[in-house]
mmCIF file of C-alpha atoms in Angstrom:
data_model
loop_
_atom_site.group_PDB
_atom_site.id
_atom_site.type_symbol
_atom_site.label_atom_id
_atom_site.label_comp_id
_atom_site.label_asym_id
_atom_site.label_seq_id
_atom_site.Cartn_x
_atom_site.Cartn_y
_atom_site.Cartn_z
ATOM 1 C CA UNK A 1117 22.897 -62.871 -56.531
ATOM 2 C CA UNK A 1118 23.671 -64.498 -59.906
ATOM 3 C CA UNK A 1119 27.420 -64.010 -59.849
ATOM 4 C CA UNK A 1120 29.256 -65.633 -62.731
ATOM 5 C CA UNK A 1121 32.987 -66.055 -63.103
ATOM 6 C CA UNK A 1122 34.518 -66.816 -66.494
ATOM 7 C CA UNK A 1123 38.230 -67.426 -67.004
ATOM 8 C CA UNK A 1124 40.437 -66.593 -68.659
ATOM 9 C CA UNK A 1125 39.271 -63.203 -69.885
ATOM 10 C CA UNK A 1126 41.658 -63.419 -72.775
ATOM 11 C CA UNK A 1127 44.036 -66.009 -74.156
ATOM 12 C CA UNK A 1128 46.467 -66.261 -77.046
ATOM 13 C CA UNK A 1129 47.458 -69.709 -78.193
ATOM 14 C CA UNK A 1130 49.342 -71.313 -81.018
ATOM 15 C CA UNK A 1131 47.533 -73.033 -83.812
ATOM 16 C CA UNK A 1132 47.012 -76.714 -83.063
ATOM 17 C CA UNK A 1133 46.898 -76.374 -79.301
ATOM 18 C CA UNK A 1134 43.846 -76.711 -77.072
ATOM 19 C CA UNK A 1135 42.367 -74.054 -74.847
ATOM 20 C CA UNK A 1136 40.036 -74.527 -71.897
ATOM 21 C CA UNK A 1137 37.588 -71.861 -70.776
ATOM 22 C CA UNK A 1138 35.947 -72.133 -67.375
ATOM 23 C CA UNK A 1139 32.610 -70.783 -66.299
ATOM 24 C CA UNK A 1140 31.504 -70.845 -62.688
ATOM 25 C CA UNK A 1141 28.261 -69.861 -61.051
ATOM 26 C CA UNK A 1142 29.359 -68.593 -57.658
ATOM 27 C CA UNK A 1143 26.103 -68.201 -55.767
ATOM 28 C CA UNK A 1144 23.621 -70.468 -57.477
ATOM 29 C CA UNK A 1145 23.436 -73.905 -58.988
ATOM 30 C CA UNK A 1146 23.436 -73.905 -62.748
ATOM 31 C CA UNK A 1147 21.323 -76.737 -64.029
ATOM 32 C CA UNK A 1148 21.787 -75.436 -67.556
ATOM 33 C CA UNK A 1149 24.728 -73.815 -69.267
ATOM 34 C CA UNK A 1150 24.686 -71.944 -72.556
ATOM 35 C CA UNK A 1151 27.840 -71.205 -74.525
ATOM 36 C CA UNK A 1152 27.955 -68.475 -77.129
ATOM 37 C CA UNK A 1153 30.462 -67.299 -79.682
ATOM 38 C CA UNK A 1154 30.793 -63.868 -81.189
ATOM 39 C CA UNK A 1155 32.833 -62.896 -84.224
ATOM 40 C CA UNK A 1156 33.741 -59.254 -84.906
ATOM 41 C CA UNK A 1157 30.814 -57.178 -86.091
ATOM 42 C CA UNK A 1158 28.434 -60.056 -85.458
ATOM 43 C CA UNK A 1159 25.976 -60.977 -82.771
ATOM 44 C CA UNK A 1160 26.250 -63.700 -80.177
ATOM 45 C CA UNK A 1161 25.513 -67.113 -81.620
ATOM 46 C CA UNK A 1162 24.443 -69.987 -79.436
ATOM 47 C CA UNK A 1163 26.928 -72.829 -79.759
ATOM 48 C CA UNK A 1164 25.591 -75.406 -77.363
ATOM 49 C CA UNK A 1165 23.379 -76.069 -74.393
ATOM 50 C CA UNK A 1166 24.327 -78.424 -71.614
ATOM 51 C CA UNK A 1167 22.472 -79.726 -68.620
ATOM 52 C CA UNK A 1168 24.367 -80.902 -65.579
ATOM 53 C CA UNK A 1169 25.412 -84.508 -65.863
ATOM 54 C CA UNK A 1170 24.376 -84.994 -69.464
ATOM 55 C CA UNK A 1171 25.903 -84.455 -72.869
ATOM 56 C CA UNK A 1172 25.709 -81.075 -74.470
ATOM 57 C CA UNK A 1173 23.354 -80.318 -77.342
ATOM 58 C CA UNK A 1174 25.137 -78.507 -80.138
ATOM 59 C CA UNK A 1175 23.633 -76.065 -82.569
ATOM 60 C CA UNK A 1176 23.782 -76.786 -86.247
ATOM 61 C CA UNK A 1177 27.197 -76.091 -87.705
ATOM 62 C CA UNK A 1178 29.064 -76.361 -84.405
ATOM 63 C CA UNK A 1179 31.511 -79.272 -84.280
ATOM 64 C CA UNK A 1180 31.066 -81.192 -81.063
ATOM 65 C CA UNK A 1181 34.476 -82.841 -81.348
ATOM 66 C CA UNK A 1182 36.147 -79.492 -81.666
ATOM 67 C CA UNK A 1183 34.276 -77.669 -78.919
ATOM 68 C CA UNK A 1184 34.172 -79.999 -75.961
ATOM 69 C CA UNK A 1185 31.763 -79.013 -73.242
ATOM 70 C CA UNK A 1186 31.864 -80.495 -69.792
ATOM 71 C CA UNK A 1187 29.177 -79.682 -67.263
ATOM 72 C CA UNK A 1188 30.178 -82.066 -64.529
ATOM 73 C CA UNK A 1189 28.896 -80.043 -61.592
ATOM 74 C CA UNK A 1190 26.188 -77.540 -60.862
ATOM 75 C CA UNK A 1191 28.702 -74.737 -60.450
ATOM 76 C CA UNK A 1192 31.245 -75.395 -63.153
ATOM 77 C CA UNK A 1193 31.212 -75.863 -66.885
ATOM 78 C CA UNK A 1194 34.155 -75.854 -69.246
ATOM 79 C CA UNK A 1195 34.498 -75.281 -72.956
ATOM 80 C CA UNK A 1196 37.613 -76.720 -74.544
ATOM 81 C CA UNK A 1197 38.578 -75.588 -78.008
ATOM 82 C CA UNK A 1198 40.616 -78.485 -79.341
ATOM 83 C CA UNK A 1199 43.274 -78.131 -82.010
ATOM 84 C CA UNK A 1200 42.532 -74.458 -82.292
ATOM 85 C CA UNK A 1201 42.985 -72.662 -85.587
ATOM 86 C CA UNK A 1202 42.983 -68.957 -86.433
ATOM 87 C CA UNK A 1203 39.362 -69.164 -87.577
ATOM 88 C CA UNK A 1204 38.429 -70.150 -84.012
ATOM 89 C CA UNK A 1205 39.576 -66.754 -82.810
ATOM 90 C CA UNK A 1206 36.470 -65.269 -81.309
ATOM 91 C CA UNK A 1207 34.795 -64.015 -78.182
ATOM 92 C CA UNK A 1208 33.204 -66.767 -76.107
ATOM 93 C CA UNK A 1209 30.589 -66.117 -73.409
ATOM 94 C CA UNK A 1210 28.947 -68.532 -71.034
ATOM 95 C CA UNK A 1211 25.546 -68.213 -69.455
ATOM 96 C CA UNK A 1212 24.728 -70.449 -66.494
ATOM 97 C CA UNK A 1213 21.073 -70.808 -65.516
ATOM 98 C CA UNK A 1214 18.974 -72.407 -62.907
ATOM 99 C CA UNK A 1215 15.315 -73.161 -63.491
ATOM 100 C CA UNK A 1216 14.193 -69.778 -62.269
ATOM 101 C CA UNK A 1217 16.889 -67.514 -63.633
ATOM 102 C CA UNK A 1218 16.324 -65.422 -66.660
ATOM 103 C CA UNK A 1219 18.419 -63.810 -69.292
ATOM 104 C CA UNK A 1220 20.905 -61.737 -67.459
ATOM 105 C CA UNK A 1221 23.388 -64.182 -66.017
ATOM 106 C CA UNK A 1222 26.409 -64.091 -68.259
ATOM 107 C CA UNK A 1223 30.102 -64.512 -67.860
ATOM 108 C CA UNK A 1224 32.299 -61.583 -68.755
ATOM 109 C CA UNK A 1225 33.581 -63.443 -71.807
ATOM 110 C CA UNK A 1226 36.852 -64.847 -73.093
ATOM 111 C CA UNK A 1227 38.641 -63.374 -76.043
ATOM 112 C CA UNK A 1228 40.516 -66.139 -77.820
ATOM 113 C CA UNK A 1229 43.201 -65.358 -80.364
ATOM 114 C CA UNK A 1230 44.828 -68.231 -82.221
ATOM 115 C CA UNK A 1231 48.098 -67.396 -83.936
ATOM 116 C CA UNK B 177 18.549 -69.256 -89.410
ATOM 117 C CA UNK B 178 18.360 -66.241 -87.163
ATOM 118 C CA UNK B 179 15.173 -66.323 -85.140
ATOM 119 C CA UNK B 180 15.506 -62.800 -83.807
ATOM 120 C CA UNK B 181 15.937 -60.078 -86.391
ATOM 121 C CA UNK B 182 17.061 -56.606 -85.464
ATOM 122 C CA UNK B 183 16.769 -53.473 -87.517
ATOM 123 C CA UNK B 184 18.524 -51.429 -88.494
ATOM 124 C CA UNK B 185 21.786 -53.305 -88.705
ATOM 125 C CA UNK B 186 23.705 -50.110 -88.084
ATOM 126 C CA UNK B 187 22.800 -46.570 -87.259
ATOM 127 C CA UNK B 188 24.668 -43.280 -87.248
ATOM 128 C CA UNK B 189 22.945 -40.343 -85.610
ATOM 129 C CA UNK B 190 23.855 -36.849 -84.596
ATOM 130 C CA UNK B 191 24.121 -36.205 -80.882
ATOM 131 C CA UNK B 192 20.783 -35.083 -79.478
ATOM 132 C CA UNK B 193 18.695 -37.022 -81.969
ATOM 133 C CA UNK B 194 16.208 -39.716 -81.046
ATOM 134 C CA UNK B 195 16.462 -43.212 -82.434
ATOM 135 C CA UNK B 196 14.645 -46.534 -82.383
ATOM 136 C CA UNK B 197 15.930 -50.077 -82.721
ATOM 137 C CA UNK B 198 13.565 -52.953 -83.423
ATOM 138 C CA UNK B 199 13.712 -56.631 -82.574
ATOM 139 C CA UNK B 200 11.317 -59.050 -84.249
ATOM 140 C CA UNK B 201 10.593 -62.729 -83.806
ATOM 141 C CA UNK B 202 8.355 -65.078 -85.723
ATOM 142 C CA UNK B 203 7.576 -66.862 -82.471
ATOM 143 C CA UNK B 204 6.046 -65.764 -79.210
ATOM 144 C CA UNK B 205 8.737 -64.956 -76.716
ATOM 145 C CA UNK B 206 8.694 -65.696 -73.019
ATOM 146 C CA UNK B 207 11.008 -62.885 -72.120
ATOM 147 C CA UNK B 208 12.713 -60.157 -74.094
ATOM 148 C CA UNK B 209 15.907 -58.487 -72.952
ATOM 149 C CA UNK B 210 17.991 -55.621 -74.195
ATOM 150 C CA UNK B 211 21.735 -55.345 -73.796
ATOM 151 C CA UNK B 212 24.493 -53.019 -74.777
ATOM 152 C CA UNK B 213 27.916 -54.324 -75.666
ATOM 153 C CA UNK B 214 31.238 -53.540 -77.180
ATOM 154 C CA UNK B 215 32.771 -56.399 -79.131
ATOM 155 C CA UNK B 216 35.107 -58.400 -76.939
ATOM 156 C CA UNK B 217 33.526 -57.141 -73.761
ATOM 157 C CA UNK B 218 30.751 -58.380 -71.560
ATOM 158 C CA UNK B 219 27.090 -57.617 -71.887
ATOM 159 C CA UNK B 220 25.518 -54.681 -70.105
ATOM 160 C CA UNK B 221 21.962 -55.560 -69.183
ATOM 161 C CA UNK B 222 19.530 -52.747 -69.936
ATOM 162 C CA UNK B 223 15.992 -54.015 -69.528
ATOM 163 C CA UNK B 224 13.783 -57.064 -69.368
ATOM 164 C CA UNK B 225 10.225 -57.261 -70.659
ATOM 165 C CA UNK B 226 7.950 -60.198 -70.019
ATOM 166 C CA UNK B 227 4.370 -59.114 -70.407
ATOM 167 C CA UNK B 228 2.631 -58.245 -73.635
ATOM 168 C CA UNK B 229 2.300 -54.480 -73.944
ATOM 169 C CA UNK B 230 4.908 -53.860 -71.262
ATOM 170 C CA UNK B 231 7.006 -50.736 -71.391
ATOM 171 C CA UNK B 232 9.990 -49.805 -69.265
ATOM 172 C CA UNK B 233 12.204 -46.781 -69.096
ATOM 173 C CA UNK B 234 15.568 -46.065 -67.595
ATOM 174 C CA UNK B 235 17.159 -42.682 -67.982
ATOM 175 C CA UNK B 236 16.838 -41.893 -71.683
ATOM 176 C CA UNK B 237 16.112 -45.416 -72.863
ATOM 177 C CA UNK B 238 12.616 -46.853 -73.263
ATOM 178 C CA UNK B 239 11.817 -50.407 -74.278
ATOM 179 C CA UNK B 240 8.457 -51.794 -75.315
ATOM 180 C CA UNK B 241 7.122 -55.269 -75.997
ATOM 181 C CA UNK B 242 4.096 -55.673 -78.216
ATOM 182 C CA UNK B 243 0.907 -57.421 -77.140
ATOM 183 C CA UNK B 244 1.746 -60.570 -79.081
ATOM 184 C CA UNK B 245 5.213 -60.699 -77.499
ATOM 185 C CA UNK B 246 6.879 -61.012 -80.863
ATOM 186 C CA UNK B 247 8.274 -57.557 -81.366
ATOM 187 C CA UNK B 248 10.154 -55.120 -79.182
ATOM 188 C CA UNK B 249 11.546 -51.673 -79.698
ATOM 189 C CA UNK B 250 14.266 -49.757 -77.917
ATOM 190 C CA UNK B 251 14.037 -46.008 -78.081
ATOM 191 C CA UNK B 252 16.796 -43.628 -77.094
ATOM 192 C CA UNK B 253 15.887 -40.011 -76.529
ATOM 193 C CA UNK B 254 18.397 -37.206 -77.064
ATOM 194 C CA UNK B 255 21.248 -39.578 -77.878
ATOM 195 C CA UNK B 256 24.738 -38.969 -76.542
ATOM 196 C CA UNK B 257 28.150 -40.315 -77.586
ATOM 197 C CA UNK B 258 28.029 -42.539 -74.501
ATOM 198 C CA UNK B 259 25.113 -44.409 -76.071
ATOM 199 C CA UNK B 260 27.346 -45.706 -78.847
ATOM 200 C CA UNK B 261 27.883 -49.442 -78.992
ATOM 201 C CA UNK B 262 26.244 -52.639 -80.097
ATOM 202 C CA UNK B 263 22.676 -53.178 -78.972
ATOM 203 C CA UNK B 264 21.442 -56.715 -78.711
ATOM 204 C CA UNK B 265 18.047 -58.097 -77.951
ATOM 205 C CA UNK B 266 17.889 -61.506 -76.348
ATOM 206 C CA UNK B 267 14.964 -63.797 -75.742
ATOM 207 C CA UNK B 268 13.844 -66.807 -73.781
ATOM 208 C CA UNK B 269 12.238 -69.323 -76.094
ATOM 209 C CA UNK B 270 10.629 -71.152 -73.229
ATOM 210 C CA UNK B 271 9.087 -70.520 -69.811
ATOM 211 C CA UNK B 272 12.117 -71.322 -67.667
ATOM 212 C CA UNK B 273 15.845 -70.891 -67.564
ATOM 213 C CA UNK B 274 16.425 -74.272 -69.135
ATOM 214 C CA UNK B 275 14.962 -73.317 -72.482
ATOM 215 C CA UNK B 276 17.066 -72.002 -75.320
ATOM 216 C CA UNK B 277 18.088 -68.372 -75.074
ATOM 217 C CA UNK B 278 19.128 -66.574 -78.236
ATOM 218 C CA UNK B 279 20.252 -63.151 -79.368
ATOM 219 C CA UNK B 280 19.159 -60.856 -82.117
ATOM 220 C CA UNK B 281 21.336 -59.953 -85.058
ATOM 221 C CA UNK B 282 22.567 -56.791 -83.349
ATOM 222 C CA UNK B 283 22.482 -53.079 -84.105
ATOM 223 C CA UNK B 284 25.651 -51.029 -84.188
ATOM 224 C CA UNK B 285 25.060 -47.470 -83.041
ATOM 225 C CA UNK B 286 27.372 -44.556 -83.575
ATOM 226 C CA UNK B 287 26.568 -41.133 -82.179
ATOM 227 C CA UNK B 288 28.336 -38.176 -83.703
ATOM 228 C CA UNK B 289 29.283 -35.369 -81.346
#
């Protein structure tokens, strides 16, 4: 159980464009979705938490208008990096949860490079 | 502010040596997890600890959670080059999957052959 699919695994985009990252829970319903970001030589930092059907809660310092999170269904959440800039280049990982799942359901991550 | 502190930040050891990585929180944790990772790659789940005083082992890796559930250690015995990577602790800050889940500051391990 607890199969998570995250796409794309890597993406290169031009500065100023938007990029959408998808995260799907394939065999369970994710009532909560966590999105993390990791810069080189740093740990994973929680960006935002979203519950299905409601707006995401963003951590301090994370721009909600830049990182749009949609959690419209119990099996799919998307993170859109709008007007991406080179400083947004990072590794993004999703973590879908249901009420009983614990900390080992993660996507395989998306490496974003903005040129 | 980082709620989960790991130490050391980086570690270089000779192959065959033992080592310990610590993860400390100022709050009581509901679950403590250890992962191994390489930057830009997914997380490899190692172990989960939930009860105060719990200890688990897998192959040459042992993880412990203190009685107060605020500190955990990861011990590697007779380290090998394959143990190299980034070690992260992660923790549930609440009693269910809907509570915030955060990671420690990370420990970068290098094992010299």
